[in-house]
XYZ file of C-alpha atoms in Angstrom:
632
model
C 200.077 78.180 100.426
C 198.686 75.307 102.158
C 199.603 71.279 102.793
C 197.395 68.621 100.631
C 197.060 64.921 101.561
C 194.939 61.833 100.186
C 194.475 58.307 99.506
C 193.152 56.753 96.454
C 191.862 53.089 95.484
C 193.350 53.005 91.273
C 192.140 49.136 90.842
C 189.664 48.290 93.526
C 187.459 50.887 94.798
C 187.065 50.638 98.443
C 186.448 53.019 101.050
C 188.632 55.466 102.626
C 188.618 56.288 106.343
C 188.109 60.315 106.556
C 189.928 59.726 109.995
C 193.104 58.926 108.017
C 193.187 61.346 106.001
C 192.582 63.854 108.350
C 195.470 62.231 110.588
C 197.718 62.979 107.813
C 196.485 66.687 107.093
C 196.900 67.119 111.253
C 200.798 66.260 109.940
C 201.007 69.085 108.400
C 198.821 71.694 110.061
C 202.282 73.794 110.055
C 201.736 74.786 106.397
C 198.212 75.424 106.542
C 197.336 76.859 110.214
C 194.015 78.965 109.023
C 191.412 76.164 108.468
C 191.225 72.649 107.880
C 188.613 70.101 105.080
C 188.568 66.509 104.277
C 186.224 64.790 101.269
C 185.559 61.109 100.751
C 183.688 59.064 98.150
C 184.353 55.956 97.367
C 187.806 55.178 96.622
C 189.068 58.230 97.610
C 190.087 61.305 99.796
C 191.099 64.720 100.049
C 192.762 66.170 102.491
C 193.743 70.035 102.943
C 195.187 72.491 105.482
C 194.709 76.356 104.157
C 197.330 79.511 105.039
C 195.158 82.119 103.896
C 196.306 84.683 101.226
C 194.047 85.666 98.728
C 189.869 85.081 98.751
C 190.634 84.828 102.448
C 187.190 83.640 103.544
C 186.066 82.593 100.424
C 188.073 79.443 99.165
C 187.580 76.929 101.220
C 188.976 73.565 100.338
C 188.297 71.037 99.435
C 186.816 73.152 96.322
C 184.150 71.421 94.251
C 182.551 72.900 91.189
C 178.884 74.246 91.210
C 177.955 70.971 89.476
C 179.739 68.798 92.226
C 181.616 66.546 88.996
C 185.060 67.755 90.526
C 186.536 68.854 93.387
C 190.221 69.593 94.014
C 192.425 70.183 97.364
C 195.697 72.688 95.777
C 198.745 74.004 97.640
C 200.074 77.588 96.024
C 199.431 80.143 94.073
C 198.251 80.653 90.419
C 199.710 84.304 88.965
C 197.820 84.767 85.980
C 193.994 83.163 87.610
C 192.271 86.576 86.876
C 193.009 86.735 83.104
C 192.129 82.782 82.769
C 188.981 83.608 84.961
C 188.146 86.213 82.228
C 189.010 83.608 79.693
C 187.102 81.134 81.102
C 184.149 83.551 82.033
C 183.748 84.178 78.213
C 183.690 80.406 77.631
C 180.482 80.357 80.282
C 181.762 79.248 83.187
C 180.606 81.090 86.498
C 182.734 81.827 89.589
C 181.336 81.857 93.496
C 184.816 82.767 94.684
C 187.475 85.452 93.869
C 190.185 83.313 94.473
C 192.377 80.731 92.110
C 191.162 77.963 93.453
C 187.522 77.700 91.580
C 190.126 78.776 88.654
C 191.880 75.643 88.346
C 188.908 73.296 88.703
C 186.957 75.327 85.593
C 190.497 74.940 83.412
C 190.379 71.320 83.946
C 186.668 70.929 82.346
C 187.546 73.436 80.012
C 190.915 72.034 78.778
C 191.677 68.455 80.691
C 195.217 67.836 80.947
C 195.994 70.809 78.969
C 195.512 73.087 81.312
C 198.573 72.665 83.397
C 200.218 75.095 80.378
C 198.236 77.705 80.857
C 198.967 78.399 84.329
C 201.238 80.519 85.571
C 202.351 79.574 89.232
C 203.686 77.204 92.003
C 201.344 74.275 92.592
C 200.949 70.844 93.363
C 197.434 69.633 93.602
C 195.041 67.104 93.571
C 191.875 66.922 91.722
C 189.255 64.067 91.289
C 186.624 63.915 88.860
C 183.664 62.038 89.569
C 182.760 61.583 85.736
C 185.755 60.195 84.573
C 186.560 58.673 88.180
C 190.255 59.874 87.801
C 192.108 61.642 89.757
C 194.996 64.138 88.580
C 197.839 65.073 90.281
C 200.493 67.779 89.275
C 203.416 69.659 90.205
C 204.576 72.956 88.528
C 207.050 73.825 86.143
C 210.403 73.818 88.213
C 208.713 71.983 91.562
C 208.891 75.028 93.970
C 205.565 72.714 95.567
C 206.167 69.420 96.758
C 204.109 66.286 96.297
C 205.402 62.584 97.908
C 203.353 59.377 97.153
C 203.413 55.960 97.980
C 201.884 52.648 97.205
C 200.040 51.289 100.176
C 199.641 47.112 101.091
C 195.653 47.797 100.514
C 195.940 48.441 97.333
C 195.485 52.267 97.842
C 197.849 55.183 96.656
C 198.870 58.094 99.281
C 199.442 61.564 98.716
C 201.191 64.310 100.359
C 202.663 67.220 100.531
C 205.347 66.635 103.112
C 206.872 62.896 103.759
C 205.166 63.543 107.476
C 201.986 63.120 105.724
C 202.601 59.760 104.909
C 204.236 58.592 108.050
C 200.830 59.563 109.178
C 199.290 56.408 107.538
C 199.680 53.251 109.816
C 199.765 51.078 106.134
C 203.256 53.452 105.717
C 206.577 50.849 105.535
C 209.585 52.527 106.931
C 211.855 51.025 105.510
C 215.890 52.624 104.703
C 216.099 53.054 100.662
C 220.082 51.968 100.373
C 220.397 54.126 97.094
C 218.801 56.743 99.210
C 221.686 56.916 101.262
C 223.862 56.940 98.177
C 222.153 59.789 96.615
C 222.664 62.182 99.719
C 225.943 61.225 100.435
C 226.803 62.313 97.059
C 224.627 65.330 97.190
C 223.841 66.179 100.503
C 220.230 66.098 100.040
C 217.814 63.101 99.136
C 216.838 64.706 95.210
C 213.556 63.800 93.498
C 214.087 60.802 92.027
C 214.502 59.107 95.471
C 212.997 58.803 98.778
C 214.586 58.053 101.611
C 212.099 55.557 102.504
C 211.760 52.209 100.262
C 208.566 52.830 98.160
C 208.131 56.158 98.668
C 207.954 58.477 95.866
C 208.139 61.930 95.006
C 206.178 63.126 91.688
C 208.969 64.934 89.490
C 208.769 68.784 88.785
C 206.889 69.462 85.571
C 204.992 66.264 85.662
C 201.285 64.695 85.946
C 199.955 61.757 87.156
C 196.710 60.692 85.948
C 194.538 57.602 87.669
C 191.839 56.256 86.846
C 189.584 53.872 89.062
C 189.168 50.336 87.357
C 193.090 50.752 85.782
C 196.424 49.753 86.523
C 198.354 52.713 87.641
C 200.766 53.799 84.817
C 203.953 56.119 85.356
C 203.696 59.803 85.501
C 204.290 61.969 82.586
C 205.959 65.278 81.962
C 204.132 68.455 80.695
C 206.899 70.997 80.379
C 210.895 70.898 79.739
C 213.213 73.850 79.553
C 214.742 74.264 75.802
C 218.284 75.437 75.792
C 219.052 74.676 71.984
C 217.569 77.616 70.567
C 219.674 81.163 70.727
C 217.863 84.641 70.897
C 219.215 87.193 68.341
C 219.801 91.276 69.025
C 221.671 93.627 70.254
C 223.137 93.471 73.930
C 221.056 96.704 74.826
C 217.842 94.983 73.054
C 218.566 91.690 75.317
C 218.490 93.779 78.382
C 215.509 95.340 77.337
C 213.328 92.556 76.708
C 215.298 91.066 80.123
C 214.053 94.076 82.157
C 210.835 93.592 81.142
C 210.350 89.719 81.887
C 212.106 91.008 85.420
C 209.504 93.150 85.939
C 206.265 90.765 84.854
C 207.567 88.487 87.418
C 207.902 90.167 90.396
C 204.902 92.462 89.891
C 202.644 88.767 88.955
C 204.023 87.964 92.504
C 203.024 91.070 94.235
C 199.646 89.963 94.061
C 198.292 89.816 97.750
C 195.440 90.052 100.265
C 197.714 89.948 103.200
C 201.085 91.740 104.283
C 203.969 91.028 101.423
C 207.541 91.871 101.936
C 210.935 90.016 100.724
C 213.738 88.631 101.460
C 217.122 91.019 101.203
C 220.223 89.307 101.672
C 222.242 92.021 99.886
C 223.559 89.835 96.656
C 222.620 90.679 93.512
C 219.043 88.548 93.291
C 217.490 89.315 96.309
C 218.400 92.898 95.990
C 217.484 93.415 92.303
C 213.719 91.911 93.514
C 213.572 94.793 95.688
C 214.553 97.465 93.449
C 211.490 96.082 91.482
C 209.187 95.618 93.954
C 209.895 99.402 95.413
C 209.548 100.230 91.456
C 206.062 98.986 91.288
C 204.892 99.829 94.881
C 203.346 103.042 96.549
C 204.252 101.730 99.767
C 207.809 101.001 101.377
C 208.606 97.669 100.609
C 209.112 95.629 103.824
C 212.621 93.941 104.284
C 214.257 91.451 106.301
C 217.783 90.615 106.801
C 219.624 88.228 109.159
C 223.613 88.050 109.516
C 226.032 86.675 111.908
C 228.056 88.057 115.101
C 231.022 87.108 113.394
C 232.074 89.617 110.279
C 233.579 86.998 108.088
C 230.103 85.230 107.484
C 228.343 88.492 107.820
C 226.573 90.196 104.802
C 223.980 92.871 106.970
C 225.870 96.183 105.733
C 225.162 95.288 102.185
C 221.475 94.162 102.450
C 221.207 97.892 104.910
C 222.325 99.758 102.076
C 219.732 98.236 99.380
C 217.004 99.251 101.826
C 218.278 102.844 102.316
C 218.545 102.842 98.691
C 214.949 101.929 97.916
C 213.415 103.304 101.382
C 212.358 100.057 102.321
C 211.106 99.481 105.647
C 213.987 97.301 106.960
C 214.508 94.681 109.812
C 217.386 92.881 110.545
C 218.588 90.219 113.161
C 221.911 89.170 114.513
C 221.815 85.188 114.794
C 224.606 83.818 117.142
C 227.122 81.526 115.622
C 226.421 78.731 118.310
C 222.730 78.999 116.869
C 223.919 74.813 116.573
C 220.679 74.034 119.475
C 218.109 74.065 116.558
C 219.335 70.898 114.649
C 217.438 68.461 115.610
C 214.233 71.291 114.240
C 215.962 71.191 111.350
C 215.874 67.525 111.300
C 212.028 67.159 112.146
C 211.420 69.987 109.609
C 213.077 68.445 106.395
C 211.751 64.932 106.964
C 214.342 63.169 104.625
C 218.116 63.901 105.910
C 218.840 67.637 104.644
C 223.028 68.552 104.774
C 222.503 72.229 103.444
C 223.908 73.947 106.159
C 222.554 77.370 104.850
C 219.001 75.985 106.123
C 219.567 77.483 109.573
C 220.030 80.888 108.386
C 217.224 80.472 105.984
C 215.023 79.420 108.875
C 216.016 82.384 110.080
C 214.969 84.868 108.130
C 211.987 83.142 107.481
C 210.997 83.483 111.398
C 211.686 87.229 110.873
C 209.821 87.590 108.363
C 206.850 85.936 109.323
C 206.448 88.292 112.018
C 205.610 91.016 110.013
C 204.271 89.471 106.606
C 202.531 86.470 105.217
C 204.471 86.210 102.091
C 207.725 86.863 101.164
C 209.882 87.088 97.838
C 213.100 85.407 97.432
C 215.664 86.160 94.646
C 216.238 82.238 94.300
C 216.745 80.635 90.654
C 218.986 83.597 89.241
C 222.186 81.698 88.983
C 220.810 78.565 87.644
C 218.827 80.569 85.258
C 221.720 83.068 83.937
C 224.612 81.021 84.919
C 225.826 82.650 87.764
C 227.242 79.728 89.908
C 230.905 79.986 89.953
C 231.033 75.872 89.402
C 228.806 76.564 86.182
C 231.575 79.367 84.755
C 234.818 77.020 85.847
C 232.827 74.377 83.638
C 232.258 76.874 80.855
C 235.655 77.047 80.070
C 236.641 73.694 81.005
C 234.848 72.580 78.265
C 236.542 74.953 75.849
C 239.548 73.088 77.151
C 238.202 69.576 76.378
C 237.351 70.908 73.098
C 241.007 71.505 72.321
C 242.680 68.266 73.681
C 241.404 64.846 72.561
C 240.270 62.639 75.243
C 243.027 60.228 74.895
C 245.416 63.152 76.008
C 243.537 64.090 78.257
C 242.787 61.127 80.548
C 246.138 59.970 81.284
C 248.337 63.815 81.289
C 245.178 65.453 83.582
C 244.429 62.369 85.434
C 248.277 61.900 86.251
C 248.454 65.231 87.601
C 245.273 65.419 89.360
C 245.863 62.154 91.063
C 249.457 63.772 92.091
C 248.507 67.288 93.076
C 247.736 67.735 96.626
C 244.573 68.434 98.234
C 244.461 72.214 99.617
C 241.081 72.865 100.605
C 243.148 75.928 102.882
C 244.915 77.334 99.834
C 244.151 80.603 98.191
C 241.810 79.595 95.112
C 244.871 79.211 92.192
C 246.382 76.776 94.038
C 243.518 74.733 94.276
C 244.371 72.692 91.114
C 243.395 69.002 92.405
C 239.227 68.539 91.396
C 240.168 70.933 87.822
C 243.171 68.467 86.633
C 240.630 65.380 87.656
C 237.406 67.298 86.067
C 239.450 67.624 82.935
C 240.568 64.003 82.853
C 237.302 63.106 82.571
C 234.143 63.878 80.122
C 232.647 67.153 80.718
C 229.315 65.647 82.234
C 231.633 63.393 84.982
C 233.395 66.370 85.557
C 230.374 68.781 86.369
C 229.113 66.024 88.625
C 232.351 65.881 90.408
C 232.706 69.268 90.732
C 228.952 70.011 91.999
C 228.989 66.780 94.601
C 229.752 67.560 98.297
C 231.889 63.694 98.339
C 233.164 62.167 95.823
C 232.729 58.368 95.023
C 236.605 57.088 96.459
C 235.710 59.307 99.623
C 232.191 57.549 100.061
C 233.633 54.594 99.523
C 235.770 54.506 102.602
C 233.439 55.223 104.981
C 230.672 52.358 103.397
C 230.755 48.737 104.755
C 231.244 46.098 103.087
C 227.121 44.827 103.237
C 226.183 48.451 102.132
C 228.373 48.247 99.392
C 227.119 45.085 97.890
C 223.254 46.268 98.699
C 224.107 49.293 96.239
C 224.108 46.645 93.564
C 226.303 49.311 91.503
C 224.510 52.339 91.908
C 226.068 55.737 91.828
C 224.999 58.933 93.106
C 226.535 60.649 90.176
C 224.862 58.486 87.511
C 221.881 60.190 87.519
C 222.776 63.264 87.132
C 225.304 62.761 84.207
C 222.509 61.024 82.461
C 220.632 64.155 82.571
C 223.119 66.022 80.940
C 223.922 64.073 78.139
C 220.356 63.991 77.469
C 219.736 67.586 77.961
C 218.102 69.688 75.500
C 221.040 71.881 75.137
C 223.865 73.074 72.483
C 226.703 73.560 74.994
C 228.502 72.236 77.992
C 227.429 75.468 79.815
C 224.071 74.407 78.286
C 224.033 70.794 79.923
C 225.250 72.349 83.510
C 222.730 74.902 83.765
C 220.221 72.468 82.636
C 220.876 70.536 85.254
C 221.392 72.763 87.876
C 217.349 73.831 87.154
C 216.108 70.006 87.089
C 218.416 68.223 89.252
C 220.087 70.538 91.873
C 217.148 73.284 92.181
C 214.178 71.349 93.295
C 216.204 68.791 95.353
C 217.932 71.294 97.319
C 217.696 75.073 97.109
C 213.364 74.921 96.548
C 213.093 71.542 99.044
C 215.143 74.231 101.593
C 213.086 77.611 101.157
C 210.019 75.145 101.526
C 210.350 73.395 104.609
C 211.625 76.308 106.039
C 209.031 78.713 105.123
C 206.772 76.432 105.840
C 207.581 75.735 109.289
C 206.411 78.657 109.869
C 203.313 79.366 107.822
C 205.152 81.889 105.595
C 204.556 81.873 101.924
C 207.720 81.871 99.595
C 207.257 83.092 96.040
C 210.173 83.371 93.301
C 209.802 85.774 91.160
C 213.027 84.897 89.252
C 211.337 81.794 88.609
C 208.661 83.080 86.020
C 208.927 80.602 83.445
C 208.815 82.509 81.216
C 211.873 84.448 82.577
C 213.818 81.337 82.569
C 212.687 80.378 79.135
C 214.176 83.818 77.772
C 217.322 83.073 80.172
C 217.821 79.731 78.299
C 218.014 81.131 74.586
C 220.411 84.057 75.788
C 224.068 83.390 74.017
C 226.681 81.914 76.312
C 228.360 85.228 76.210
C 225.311 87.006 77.262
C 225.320 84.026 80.518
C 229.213 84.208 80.795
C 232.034 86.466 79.895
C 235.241 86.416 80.877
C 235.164 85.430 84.742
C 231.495 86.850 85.122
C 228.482 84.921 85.509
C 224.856 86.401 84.818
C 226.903 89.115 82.723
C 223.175 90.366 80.893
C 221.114 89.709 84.575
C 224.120 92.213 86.557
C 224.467 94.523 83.344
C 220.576 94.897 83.337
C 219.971 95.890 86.928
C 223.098 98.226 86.879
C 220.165 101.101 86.377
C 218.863 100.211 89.892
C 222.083 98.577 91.885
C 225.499 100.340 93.101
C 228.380 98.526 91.712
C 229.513 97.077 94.872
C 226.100 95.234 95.204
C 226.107 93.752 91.481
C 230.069 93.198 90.925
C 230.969 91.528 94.659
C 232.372 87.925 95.094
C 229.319 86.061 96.385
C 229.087 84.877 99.357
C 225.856 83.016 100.385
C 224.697 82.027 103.883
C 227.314 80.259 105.598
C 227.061 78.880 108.531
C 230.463 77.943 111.155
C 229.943 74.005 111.049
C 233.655 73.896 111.520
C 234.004 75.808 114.302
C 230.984 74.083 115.608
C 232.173 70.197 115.337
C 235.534 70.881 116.511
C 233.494 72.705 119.873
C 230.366 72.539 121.488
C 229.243 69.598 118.909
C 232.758 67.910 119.357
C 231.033 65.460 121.309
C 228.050 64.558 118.499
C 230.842 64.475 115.959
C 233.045 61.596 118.262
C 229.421 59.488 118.791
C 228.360 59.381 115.079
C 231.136 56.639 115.033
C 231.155 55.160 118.349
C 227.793 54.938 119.718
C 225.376 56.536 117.550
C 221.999 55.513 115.426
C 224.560 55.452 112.596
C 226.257 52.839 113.902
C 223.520 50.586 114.424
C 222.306 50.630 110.981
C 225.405 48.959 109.497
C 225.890 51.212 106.501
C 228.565 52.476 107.701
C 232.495 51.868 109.097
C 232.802 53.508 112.300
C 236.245 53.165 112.724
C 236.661 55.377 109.202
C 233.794 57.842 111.022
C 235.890 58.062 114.196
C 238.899 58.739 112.713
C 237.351 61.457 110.219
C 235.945 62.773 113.631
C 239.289 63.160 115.699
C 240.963 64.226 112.599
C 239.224 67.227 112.135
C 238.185 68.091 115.950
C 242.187 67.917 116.183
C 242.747 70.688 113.449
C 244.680 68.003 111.153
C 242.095 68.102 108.323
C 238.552 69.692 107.705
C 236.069 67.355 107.390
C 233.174 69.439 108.663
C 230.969 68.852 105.622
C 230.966 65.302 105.948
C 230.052 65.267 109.596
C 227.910 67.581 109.263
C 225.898 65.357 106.486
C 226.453 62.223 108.878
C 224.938 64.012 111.757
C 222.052 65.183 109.788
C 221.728 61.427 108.282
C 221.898 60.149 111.799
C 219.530 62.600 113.482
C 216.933 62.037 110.220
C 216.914 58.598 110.901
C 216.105 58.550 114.678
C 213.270 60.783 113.421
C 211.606 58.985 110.952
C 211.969 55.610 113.348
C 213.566 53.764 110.140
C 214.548 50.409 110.264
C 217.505 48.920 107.774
């Protein structure tokens, strides 16, 4: 796991400054603490910081091969190197390391392009070749890596892994993207296919980019897609089989290590059934780490302590404090971009914890998009059954009339909370899955906009992206759609962009074993009913690992980190909440209405209403934006 920077000259060749590039890679020492490399020819540099975990002394990078023709700075880790290094072996090539590194650079001359489906892995890298004078940037399957670019006023095109990379260049514009903005207040998170800088990019998941010197730069282009339109065939009991199995492959491919390895073990189903396998295919105890709350209601420790008894794992846990709130403006420095997930705290956490007693960790992350096991993804499943039934004109004006009418009871037990399913229902079923999955919906966003950030919007809507995905998802089903974008849309932009920063922060490796494409791929072709039944999501995933998990563990309402934001802005941050409005950054950018932020502000420090998520996503917009020095 390591950080990657560059700079490259497409039309012009000129020379690059090493100094720059090695200014940016300085931005992101975090990620790669263990040793540092920079290359230049002309028209281009390499940049690389290196966390050390397999071929510890022998990989340094930038890598070049024994002819010198390419050479190739890479940030994670291929699964499968040693069977393509036996593959490639027996097609002549020699290796001088034992890492995957030297693997990567031999698949490229071996197979070009091509040879992005052959690995197995997380990656983003970036690899010249002094033949061809291109250079050839990737990202893997799912984007678990992370790669921003940018076009520079030079002429030049920077590269790196982290947005602080590029805020490292002095040629860097910072400069507020409006439909940036949009995006995460829709969202709360900046996804992929914005930045929240003007002109900054970030290279989608399962994509290349290929430049060549003496060419205008074209568009990058993808090089794998999940297919959801095909079904798998068998018996339940043969589904789980071939299930287990693909569970297995994964985790063990991930095991592979030359430092300490342990996991994450939050005590849900995921995290816990990644144990069981790891313990499974391990002589030693498996090294655990937990962290929960000091108040029960957002506390999960008992369950994660009994998976470790179970599997006589070597267990740590740690207690955070629920006015843990001091760490914020970390949280701000470490996500760059503004970042309203407020489950990254705890995640932080546990990623501290871990990294003092491994180097890598495994995570139980990409389960419920892969299976279905998101409780928005079953409400939709049947939803959709429902818009089956009733014709659109029926539906529209009787659910859209009732929606419109039903009251808002965020406090309610969960029957009662009719109000977003009569609207979802009014609506197509890719509108309604947006609705459903966004944190504020457009009449909400709406109010708290001015009038000039309105108009600069030019129309855009955070939701528009996403149900453009789904109606052009490769997919049979409603359930199909969701899921599919859950994986491309929700995944990388959140839930991987989280586990990143914050294992990164502090040079821990992350890997996701429930991730294995391959895994995923299987997941995809399973039958709806083997996804969802009844009120259960990831019905074959829980019915599979009922061999290894009590039923308490598998059949539990999940719960997730949470973290007491309410509590917190009505409190000891009572005072951040009042000044997002009044006196704040915010205010001075103009997107916003303060009067509309103030009011949201007393109204919920009074008790009257709970608008915690929203000022929570302000205050993380605010304190974003006073980091990255961004003008409007």
């Amino acid at each position: 796991m390591c950080g990657i920077a560059g700079i490259f000259h497409a039309e012009t060749p000129k020379p690059v400054d090493p100094s720059r590039v090695e200014r940016m890679c300085d931005a992101l020492a975090h990620r790669g603490p263990d040793g540092s490399g920079v290359w230049t020819d002309q028209g281009v540099g390499l940049g690389h910081r290196r966390l050390s975990i397999i071929d510890l002394a022998g990989s340094p990078q930038p890598m070049h091969t024994p002819d010198g023709r390419a050479v190739i700075v890479f940030n994670g880790e291929i699964y499968n190197f040693r069977e393509l290094r036996r593959e490639l072996e027996q097609a002549g090539f020699t290796f001088r390391t034992s890492g995957d590194t030297e693997v990567i650079l031999a698949a490229w001359q071996r197979w070009g392009v091509d040879c992005l489906k052959r690995l197995d892995g997380m990656f983003a890298f970036a690899l010249y070749d002094r033949d061809k004078r291109q250079l050839f940037l990737a990202r893997d399957r799912f984007g678990v890596k992370p790669l921003y670019y940018a076009p520079l006023s030079d002429g030049s095109i920077a590269f790196a892994s982290e947005l602080k990379g590029l805020l490292a260049h002095p040629l860097l514009r910072r400069r507020v993207n409006p439909q940036a903005i949009e995006a995460y207040m829709t969202w709360g998170y900046v996804p992929d296919t914005h930045s929240i800088l003007a002109g900054v990019e970030k290279l989608p998941a399962g994509h290349f980019w290929l430049l060549e010197q003496g060419r205008t730069p074209g568009r990058p282009q993808r090089w794998w897609d999940i297919d959801f339109t095909q079904r798998e065939r068998g018996s339940e009991a043969d589904l789980s089989a071939q299930l287990v199995h693909l569970l297995r492959e994964g985790v063990r491919s991930r095991m592979v290590s030359d430092v300490p390895l342990g996991a994450f073990l939050s005590g849900g189903v995921d995290s816990s059934g990644v144990v069981a396998l790891m313990s499974e295919a391990s002589s030693q105890p498996v090294q655990t780490c937990s962290i929960g709350f000091d108040v029960a209601a957002y506390d999960e420790t008992s369950y994660a302590r009994q998976v470790a008894a179970k599997f006589g794992a070597d267990h740590a846990e740690r207690i955070v404090a629920t006015d843990d709130f001091s760490a914020i403006d970390q949280l701000a420095a470490m996500f760059d971009e503004p970042f309203a997930d407020a489950s990254a705290l705890p995640t932080w956490r546990v990623c501290q914890l871990a990294r003092e007693r491994v180097t890598v960790a495994l995570s139980g992350d990409g389960a419920d998009e892969a299976f279905g096991g998101y409780r928005r993804q079953v409400f939709h499943h049947h939803e959709e059954r429902a818009r089956s039934i009733l014709p659109a004109g029926l539906r529209a004006p009787l659910f859209g009339t009732l929606g419109r009418a039903w009251p808002k009871a965020d406090w309610a037990p969960r029957p009662l909370r009719a109000k977003s399913t009569l609207l979802a229902l009014a609506e197509s079923g890719e509108e309604g899955y947006a609705r459903g999955l966004s944190v504020m919906l457009p009449e909400a966003r709406r109010v708290l906009y001015s009038d000039s950030f309105t108009a600069s919007l030019e129309g855009f809507r955070g939701e528009d992206e996403l149900i453009a995905l789904m109606r052009a998802a490769p997919g049979r089903s409603g359930l199909d759609r969701a899921q599919y974008a859950d994986l491309m849309f929700w995944m990388p932009g959140d839930i991987l962009t989280k586990v990143d920063r914050t294992s990164m922060a502090v040079s821990l490796e992350a890997r996701e074993p429930l991730l294995d494409h391959r895994l995923v791929e299987f997941a995809a072709r399973l039958p709806e009913g083997m996804r969802v039944k009844g009120s259960t999501g990831k019905y074959l995933l829980k019915k599979s690992l009922e061999r290894y998990l009590p039923h308490d563990i598998l059949y539990r309402p999940k719960q997730g980190f949470v973290t007491p934001i309410a509590e917190w802005l009505r409190g000891p941050l009572a005072g951040a909440a009042r000044g997002i409005g009044a006196s704040g950054g915010l205010a001075q950018t103009g997107f916003f209405d303060p009067q509309a932020i103030s009011a949201m502000a007393e109204a919920h420090i009074a008790g009257r209403a709970d608008h915690s998520r929203t000022l929570w996503q302000l205050l993380m917009l605010e304190k974003s934006l006073t980091q990255l020095g961004v003008s409007a």
